[in-house]
Short mmCIF file of C-alpha atoms and ligand atoms in Angstrom, two decimals:
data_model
loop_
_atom_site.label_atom_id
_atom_site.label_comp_id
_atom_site.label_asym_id
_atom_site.label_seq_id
_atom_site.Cartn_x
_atom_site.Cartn_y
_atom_site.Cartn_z
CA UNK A 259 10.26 -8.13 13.88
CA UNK A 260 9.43 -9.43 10.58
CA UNK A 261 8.10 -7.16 7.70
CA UNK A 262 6.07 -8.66 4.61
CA UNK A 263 6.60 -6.23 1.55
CA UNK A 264 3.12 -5.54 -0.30
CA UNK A 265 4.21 -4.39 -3.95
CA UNK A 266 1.95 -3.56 -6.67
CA UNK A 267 0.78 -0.92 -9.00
CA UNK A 268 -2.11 1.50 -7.60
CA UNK A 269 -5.67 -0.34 -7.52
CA UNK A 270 -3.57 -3.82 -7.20
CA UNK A 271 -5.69 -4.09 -3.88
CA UNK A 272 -3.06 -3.61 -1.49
CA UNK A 273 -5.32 -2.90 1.12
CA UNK A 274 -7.93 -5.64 0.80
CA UNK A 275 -5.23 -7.91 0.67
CA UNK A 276 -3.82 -6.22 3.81
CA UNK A 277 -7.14 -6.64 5.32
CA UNK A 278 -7.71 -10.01 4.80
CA UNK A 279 -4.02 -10.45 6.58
CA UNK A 280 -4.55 -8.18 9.03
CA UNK A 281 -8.06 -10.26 10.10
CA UNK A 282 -5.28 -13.09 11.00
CA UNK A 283 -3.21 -10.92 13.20
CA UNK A 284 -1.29 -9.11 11.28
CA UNK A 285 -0.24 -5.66 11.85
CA UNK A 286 -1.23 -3.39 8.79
CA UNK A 287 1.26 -0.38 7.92
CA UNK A 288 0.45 1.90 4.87
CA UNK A 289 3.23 4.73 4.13
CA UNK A 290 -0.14 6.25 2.04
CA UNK A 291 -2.27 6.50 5.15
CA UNK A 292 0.68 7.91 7.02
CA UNK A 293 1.11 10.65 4.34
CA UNK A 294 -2.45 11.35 4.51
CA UNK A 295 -2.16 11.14 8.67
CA UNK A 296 0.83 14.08 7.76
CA UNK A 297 -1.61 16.28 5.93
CA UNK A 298 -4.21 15.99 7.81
CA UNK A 299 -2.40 17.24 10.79
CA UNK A 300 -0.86 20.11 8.84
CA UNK A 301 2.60 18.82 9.79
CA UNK A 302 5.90 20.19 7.97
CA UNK A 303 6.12 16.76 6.43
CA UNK A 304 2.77 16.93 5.52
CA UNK A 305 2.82 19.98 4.00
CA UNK A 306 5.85 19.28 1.67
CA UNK A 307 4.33 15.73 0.26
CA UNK A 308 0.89 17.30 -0.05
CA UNK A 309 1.13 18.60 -3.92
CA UNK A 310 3.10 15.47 -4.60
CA UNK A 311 0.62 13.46 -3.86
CA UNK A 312 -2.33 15.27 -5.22
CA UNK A 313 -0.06 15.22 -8.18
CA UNK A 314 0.79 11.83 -8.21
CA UNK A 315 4.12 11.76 -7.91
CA UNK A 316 6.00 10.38 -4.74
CA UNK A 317 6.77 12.39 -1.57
CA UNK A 318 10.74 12.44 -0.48
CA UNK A 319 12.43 9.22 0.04
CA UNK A 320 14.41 11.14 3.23
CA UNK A 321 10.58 12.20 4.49
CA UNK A 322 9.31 8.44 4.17
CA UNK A 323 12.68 7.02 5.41
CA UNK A 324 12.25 9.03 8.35
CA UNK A 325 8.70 8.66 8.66
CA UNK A 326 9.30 4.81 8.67
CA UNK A 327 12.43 4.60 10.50
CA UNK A 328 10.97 6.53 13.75
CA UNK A 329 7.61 4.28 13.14
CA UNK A 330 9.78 0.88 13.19
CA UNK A 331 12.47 1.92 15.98
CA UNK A 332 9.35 2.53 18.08
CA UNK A 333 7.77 -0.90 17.60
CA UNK A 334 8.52 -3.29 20.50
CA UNK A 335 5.68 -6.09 20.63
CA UNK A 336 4.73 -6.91 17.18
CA UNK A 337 5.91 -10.11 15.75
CA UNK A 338 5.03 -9.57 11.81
CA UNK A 339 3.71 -6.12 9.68
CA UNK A 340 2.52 -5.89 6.60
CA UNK A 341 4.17 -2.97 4.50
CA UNK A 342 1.47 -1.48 1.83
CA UNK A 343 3.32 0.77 -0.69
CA UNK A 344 6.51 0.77 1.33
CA UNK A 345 9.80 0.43 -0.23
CA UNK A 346 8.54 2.59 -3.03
CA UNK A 347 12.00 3.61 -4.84
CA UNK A 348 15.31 1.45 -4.70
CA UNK A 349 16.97 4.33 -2.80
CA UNK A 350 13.87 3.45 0.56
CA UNK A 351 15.07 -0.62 -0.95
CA UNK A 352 18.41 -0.11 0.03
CA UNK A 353 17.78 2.16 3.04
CA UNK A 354 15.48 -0.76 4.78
CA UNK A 355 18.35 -3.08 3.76
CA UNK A 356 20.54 -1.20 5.66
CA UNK A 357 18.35 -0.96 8.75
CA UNK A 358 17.83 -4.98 8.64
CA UNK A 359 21.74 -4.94 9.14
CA UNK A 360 22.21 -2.67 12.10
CA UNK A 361 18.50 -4.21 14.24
CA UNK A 362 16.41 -7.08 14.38
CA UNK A 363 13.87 -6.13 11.73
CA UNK A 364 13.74 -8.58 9.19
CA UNK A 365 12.38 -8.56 5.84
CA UNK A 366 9.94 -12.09 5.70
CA UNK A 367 9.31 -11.74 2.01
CA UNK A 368 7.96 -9.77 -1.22
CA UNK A 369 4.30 -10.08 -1.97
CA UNK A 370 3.56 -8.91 -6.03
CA UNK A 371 0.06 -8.02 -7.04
CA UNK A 372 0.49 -8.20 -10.51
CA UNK A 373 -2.94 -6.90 -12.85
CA UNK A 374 -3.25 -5.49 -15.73
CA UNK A 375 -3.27 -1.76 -16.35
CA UNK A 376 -7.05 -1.10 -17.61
CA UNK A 377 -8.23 -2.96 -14.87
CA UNK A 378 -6.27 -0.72 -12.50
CA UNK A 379 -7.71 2.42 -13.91
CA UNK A 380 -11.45 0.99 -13.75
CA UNK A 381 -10.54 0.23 -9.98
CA UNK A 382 -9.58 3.45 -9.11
CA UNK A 383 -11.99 5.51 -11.03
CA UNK A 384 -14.89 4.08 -8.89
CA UNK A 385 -13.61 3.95 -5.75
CA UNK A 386 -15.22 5.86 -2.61
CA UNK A 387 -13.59 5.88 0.76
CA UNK A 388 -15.25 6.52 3.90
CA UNK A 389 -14.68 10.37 5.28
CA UNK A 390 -15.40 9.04 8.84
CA UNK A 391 -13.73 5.39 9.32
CA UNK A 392 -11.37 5.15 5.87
CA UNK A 393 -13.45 1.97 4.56
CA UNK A 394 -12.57 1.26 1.11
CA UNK A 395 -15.61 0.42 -1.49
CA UNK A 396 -16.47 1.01 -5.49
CA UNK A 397 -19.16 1.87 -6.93
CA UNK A 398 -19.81 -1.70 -9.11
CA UNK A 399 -17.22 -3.84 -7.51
CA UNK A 400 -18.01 -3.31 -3.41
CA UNK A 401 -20.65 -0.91 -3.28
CA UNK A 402 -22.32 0.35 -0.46
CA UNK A 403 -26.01 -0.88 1.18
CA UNK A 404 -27.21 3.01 0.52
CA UNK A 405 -25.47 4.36 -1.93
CA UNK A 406 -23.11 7.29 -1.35
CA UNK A 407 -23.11 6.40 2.90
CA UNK A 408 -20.75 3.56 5.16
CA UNK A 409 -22.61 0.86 5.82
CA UNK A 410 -19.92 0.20 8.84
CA UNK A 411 -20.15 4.34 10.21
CA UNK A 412 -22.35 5.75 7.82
CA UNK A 413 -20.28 8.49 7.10
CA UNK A 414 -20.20 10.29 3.33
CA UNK A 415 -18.18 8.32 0.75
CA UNK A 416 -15.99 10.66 -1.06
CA UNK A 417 -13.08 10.26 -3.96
CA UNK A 418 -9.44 9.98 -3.19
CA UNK A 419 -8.11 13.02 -4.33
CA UNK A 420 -5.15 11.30 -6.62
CA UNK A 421 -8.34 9.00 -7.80
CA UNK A 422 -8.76 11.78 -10.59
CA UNK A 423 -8.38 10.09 -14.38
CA UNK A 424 -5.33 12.56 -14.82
CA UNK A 425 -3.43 11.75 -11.46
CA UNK A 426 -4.30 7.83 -12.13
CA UNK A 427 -2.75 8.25 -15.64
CA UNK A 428 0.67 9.54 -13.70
CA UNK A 429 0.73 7.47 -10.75
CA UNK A 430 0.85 4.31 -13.08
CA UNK A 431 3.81 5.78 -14.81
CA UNK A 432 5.32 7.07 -11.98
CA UNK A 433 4.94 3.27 -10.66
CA UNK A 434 6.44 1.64 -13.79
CA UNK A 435 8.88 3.73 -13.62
CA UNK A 436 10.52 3.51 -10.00
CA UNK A 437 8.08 0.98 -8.05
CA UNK A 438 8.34 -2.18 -10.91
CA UNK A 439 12.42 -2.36 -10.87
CA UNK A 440 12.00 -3.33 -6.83
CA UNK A 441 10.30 -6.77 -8.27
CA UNK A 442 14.00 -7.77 -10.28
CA UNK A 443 15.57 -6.64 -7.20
CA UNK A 444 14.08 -8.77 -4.61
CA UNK A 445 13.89 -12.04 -7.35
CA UNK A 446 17.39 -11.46 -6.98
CA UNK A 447 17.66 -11.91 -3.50
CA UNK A 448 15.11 -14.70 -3.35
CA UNK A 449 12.52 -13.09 -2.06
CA UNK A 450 9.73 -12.26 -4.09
CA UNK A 451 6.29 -13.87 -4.43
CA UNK A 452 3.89 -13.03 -7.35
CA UNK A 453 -0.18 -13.41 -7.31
CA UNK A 454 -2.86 -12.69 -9.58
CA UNK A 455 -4.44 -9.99 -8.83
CA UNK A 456 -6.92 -9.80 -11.36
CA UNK A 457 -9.75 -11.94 -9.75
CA UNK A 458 -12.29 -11.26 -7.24
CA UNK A 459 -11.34 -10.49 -4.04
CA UNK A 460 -12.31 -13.03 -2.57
CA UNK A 461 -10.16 -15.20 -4.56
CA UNK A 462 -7.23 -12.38 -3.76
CA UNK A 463 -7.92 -13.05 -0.45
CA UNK A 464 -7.65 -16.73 -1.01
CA UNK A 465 -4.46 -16.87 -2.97
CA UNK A 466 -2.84 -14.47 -0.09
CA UNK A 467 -3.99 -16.55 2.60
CA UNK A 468 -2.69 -19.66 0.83
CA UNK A 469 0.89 -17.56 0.67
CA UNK A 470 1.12 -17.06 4.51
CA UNK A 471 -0.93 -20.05 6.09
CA UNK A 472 2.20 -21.13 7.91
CA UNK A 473 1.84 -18.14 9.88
CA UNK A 474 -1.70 -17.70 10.43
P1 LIG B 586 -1.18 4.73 -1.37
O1 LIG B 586 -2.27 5.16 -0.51
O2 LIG B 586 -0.30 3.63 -0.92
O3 LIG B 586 -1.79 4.45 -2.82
P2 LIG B 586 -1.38 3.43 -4.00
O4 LIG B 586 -0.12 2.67 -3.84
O5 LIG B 586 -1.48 4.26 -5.23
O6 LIG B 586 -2.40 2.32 -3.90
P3 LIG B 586 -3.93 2.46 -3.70
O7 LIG B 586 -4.26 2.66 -2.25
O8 LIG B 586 -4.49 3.47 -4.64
O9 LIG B 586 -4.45 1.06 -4.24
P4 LIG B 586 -4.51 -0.37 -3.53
O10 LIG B 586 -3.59 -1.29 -4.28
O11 LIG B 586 -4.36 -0.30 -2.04
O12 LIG B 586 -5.99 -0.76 -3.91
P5 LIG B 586 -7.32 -0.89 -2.99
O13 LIG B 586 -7.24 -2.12 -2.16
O14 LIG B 586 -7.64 0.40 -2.32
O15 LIG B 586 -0.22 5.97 -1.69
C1 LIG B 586 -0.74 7.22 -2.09
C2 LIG B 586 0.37 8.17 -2.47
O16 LIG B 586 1.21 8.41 -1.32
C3 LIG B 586 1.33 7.66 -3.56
O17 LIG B 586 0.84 7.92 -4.85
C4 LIG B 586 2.57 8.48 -3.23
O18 LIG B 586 2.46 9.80 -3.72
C5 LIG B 586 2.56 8.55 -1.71
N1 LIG B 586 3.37 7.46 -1.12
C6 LIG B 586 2.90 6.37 -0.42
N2 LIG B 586 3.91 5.59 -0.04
C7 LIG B 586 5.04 6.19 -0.49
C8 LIG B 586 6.43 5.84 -0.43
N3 LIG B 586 6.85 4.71 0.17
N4 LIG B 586 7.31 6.69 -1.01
C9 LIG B 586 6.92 7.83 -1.61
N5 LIG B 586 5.63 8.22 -1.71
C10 LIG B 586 4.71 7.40 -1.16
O19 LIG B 586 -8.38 -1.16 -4.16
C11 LIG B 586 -8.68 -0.14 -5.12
C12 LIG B 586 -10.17 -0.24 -5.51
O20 LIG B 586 -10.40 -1.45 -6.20
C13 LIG B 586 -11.14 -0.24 -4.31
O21 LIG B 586 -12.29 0.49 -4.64
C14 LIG B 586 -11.47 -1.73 -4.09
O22 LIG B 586 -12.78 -1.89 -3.57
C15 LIG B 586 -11.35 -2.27 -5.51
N6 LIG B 586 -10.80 -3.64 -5.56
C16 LIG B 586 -9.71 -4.09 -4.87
N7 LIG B 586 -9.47 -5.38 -5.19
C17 LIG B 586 -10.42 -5.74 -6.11
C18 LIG B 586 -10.68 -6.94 -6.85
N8 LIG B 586 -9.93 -8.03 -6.70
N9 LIG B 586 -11.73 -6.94 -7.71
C19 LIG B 586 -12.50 -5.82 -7.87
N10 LIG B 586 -12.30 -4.66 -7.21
C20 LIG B 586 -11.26 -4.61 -6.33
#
């Protein structure tokens, strides 16, 4: 199995890039969602990474390692996944290096979102997700046919709960500070690949699908 790594700062647009991929076959597999997935079922993991992430700071790197380790070990058919937001911290770096040495996961290569910071907070601050199907829009970017409703369920749109000005403030820093060293450390091994993010996305989409259009 191959893995594509989707790095970049919160409101890069991880998951509309994911999406776009994802429309070509390729499986999508966000350590967020699986946090939420955790809460949501009142799990113990759930329960431990639920302030953390309302806080916006990360959950455990031994609760995503095994999160992600049981999740991969149990894959048997897929040929390539896309990892959104996974490795996080060069500890869950090293830890997937390690598990590319004793299976047949592979890591295919790095993809960077790189934007600039106040267009990451305007991202964030107006984005709705759907309570029902977990559709991602904004309020000026992607909005909605009828405002405030899914055009795909039409379900409620509500506000991530770490999409608060406060908790965006701290998950950028929390990003500089332990997410951005991963990009030196997979330049080093060859690996990385860097887009602009800051464009529609529809270009995003573009520039991504020009990235992988070997295997699509
Ligand atoms: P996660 O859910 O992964 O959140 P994130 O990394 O902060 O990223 P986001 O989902 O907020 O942004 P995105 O880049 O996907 O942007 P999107 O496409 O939605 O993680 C949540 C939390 O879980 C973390 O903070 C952490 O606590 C924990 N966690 C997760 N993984 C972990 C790990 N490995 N280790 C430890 N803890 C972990 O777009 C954002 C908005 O912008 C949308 O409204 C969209 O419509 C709009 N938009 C997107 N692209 C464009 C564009 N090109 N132009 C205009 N608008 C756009």
């Amino acid at each position: 199995m191959n893995i594509i790594i989707l790095l970049g700062p919160p409101g890069a647009g991880k998951g509309t890039v994911s999406e776009a991929l994802t429309q070509h076959g390729i499986k999508h597999v966000s350590t967020g969602d699986m946090l939420r997935k955790e809460i949501r079922n009142n799990t113990e993991l759930g329960l431990r990474s639920h302030k953390k992430i309302s806080q916006g700071i990360f959950a455990d790197d031994s609760d995503v390692m095994m999160m992600v380790t049981d999740y991969l070990l149990r894959q048997k058919k897929e040929n390539f996944i896309i990892f959104d937001g996974f490795p996080r911290t060069l500890v869950q770096a090293e830890k997937l290096d390690q598990l590319t040495q004793s299976s047949d996961i592979k890591i295919f290569n790095v993809l960077r979102l790189k934007c600039p910071e106040d267009v990451l907070i305007s991202r964030l601050s107006g984005r709705r997700i759907c309570v029902v199907c977990g559709a991602v829009y904004h309020d000026i970017f992607s909005p909605p046919n009828i405002f405030g409703r899914c055009d795909l369920e039409g379900g409620s749109l509500a506000k991530r709960l770490d999409d608060e000005p406060v908790v965006i403030k701290r998950r950028l820093k929390v990003y500089n500070e332990l997410t951005k060293p991963l990009a030196d450390y997979y330049k080093s091994k060859s690996m990385l690949v860097e887009i602009d993010a800051n464009c529609s996305p529809k270009e995003v989409r573009e520039h991504t699908l020009k990235v992988y259009k070997d295997l699509i």
